[in-house]
Amino acid sequence: MVAISPVAHKLLNYVPFLLVLIDLRYEGVNGGKDGGVENHLEMGKKLLAAGQLADALSHFHAAVDGDAKNYMAYYRRATVYLAMGKSKSALPDLSKVIELKPDFTSARLQRGNLLLKHGKLDEAERDFKKVTCLWDADSREMRAECFVQLGEMGKAISDLKAASKLKSDNTQAFYKLSTIYYNLGDHEMSLNEVRECLKLDPDHKQCFSHYKQVKKLNKQIQAAEELIQQQMYSDAVSKYESVMKTEPNVPQFILNAKERMCHCLSKDQQTAKAISVCSEVLKADPQNVNALKDRAEAYLQDDQYEEAIKDFESAKEHSENDRQIKEGLERAQRLLKQSQKRDYYKILGVKRTAQKKEILKAYRKLAQQWHPDNFQDAEEKKKAEKKFIDIAQAKEVLTDPEMRSKFDQGEDPMDPESQQGGGHHHHHFHGGWENFQGFNPFGSGPFNFKFNFN
């Protein structure tokens, strides 16, 4: 087996082309019946139409060689390259056409599309801009289509708005505008534009079916937002679930719905669900400030203070002047510090979200269990006394709305140091067990610690 050098290999690849060229040159010298450039163009066109691409290509090669200034020869050759799927070879030919004839619109559009396919978005945009005559509604719509492909929705919208004004009954422009807004998740603007289309033509099929969809979605979203205003969070969550059923195919609507559900679940103290839905939103959109704030609040409800601090800090990076974030972060830091001290919720074994009834129930059970009279051993009795006082203090703080609210903000109402204005609540038990003897954990009035469990 003879090893072929890469250069030789390249040359061998070109051999068929060289043969074609030599063949064509020879024909030309011979002054055959299709010697003229026009002849080559004619023959090439016929062969192209018949789908004989390789033969068509050789005629267009000949035409280009016969007249290096003939822009049609390059344009036709580019067309064959495109038909053969050789877009890289078509590009220089299209550029040559544009160089020879700058106002050849379709060559520019073809080149723009190729550049777009090759990911050269800036160059493509330059071509599309050149094509667009500012007063021509059709080219505005064409350029808008290109912007949509580029993902430049803002530019597409401004072209379509212009197109809708340039042609008095341009229902298509309104329809396209409405669908672009819809895909961006902007249901209100989408509804406005599709209404404009129906004003021009009430029977417009596309606009009417789109209108019904947007209107239904709009109604559901408005209803959900009203429920949130009324703090009916779990109903709002169900409403947003229907929104996702109404439009399961537009990612932005799904994301918007989940962002609002994350907010409702967090407000509704459905902690685990809130964390899970907010996390889904943040996976798709890591800088979503609302989801970061709501997840931080849910983490606080779940005593995950470090996680809450992380979320508030990320939110602060993306939204520096938000007072809510600043306050949330300070609160989370206080709660973290507090959790490293005494936690009245933990002492009673209840959740932060517990109602007064649950708190009293937990308290009674623990007060019976840890009552010092239940312990004979001196060491154990001492431990029980400490525990019993903690339990009584926890109950006092958590059943008094004002003290509980202070504690939830990260202050300990029983600790003089943490008091911001020194309060008066915390002197109750500071004398230890001796001062405690007259205290009745089960009600009011004098009480001697004798339990009769009949």
mmCIF file of C-alpha atoms in Angstrom, residues 54 64 92 134 140 165 180 218 351 360 406:
data_model
loop_
_atom_site.group_PDB
_atom_site.id
_atom_site.type_symbol
_atom_site.label_atom_id
_atom_site.label_comp_id
_atom_site.label_asym_id
_atom_site.label_seq_id
_atom_site.Cartn_x
_atom_site.Cartn_y
_atom_site.Cartn_z
ATOM 1 C CA ALA A 54 -22.954 17.696 -11.661
ATOM 2 C CA VAL A 64 -17.622 31.840 -14.871
ATOM 3 C CA PRO A 92 -17.813 32.902 -1.949
ATOM 4 C CA LEU A 134 -37.392 50.953 5.242
ATOM 5 C CA ARG A 140 -39.746 44.444 6.968
ATOM 6 C CA LYS A 165 -48.393 50.511 9.890
ATOM 7 C CA ILE A 180 -44.058 36.475 19.229
ATOM 8 C CA ASN A 218 -55.308 35.560 30.116
ATOM 9 C CA LYS A 351 -42.610 23.396 63.866
ATOM 10 C CA LEU A 360 -49.966 23.982 74.427
ATOM 11 C CA LYS A 406 -39.868 38.980 68.308
#
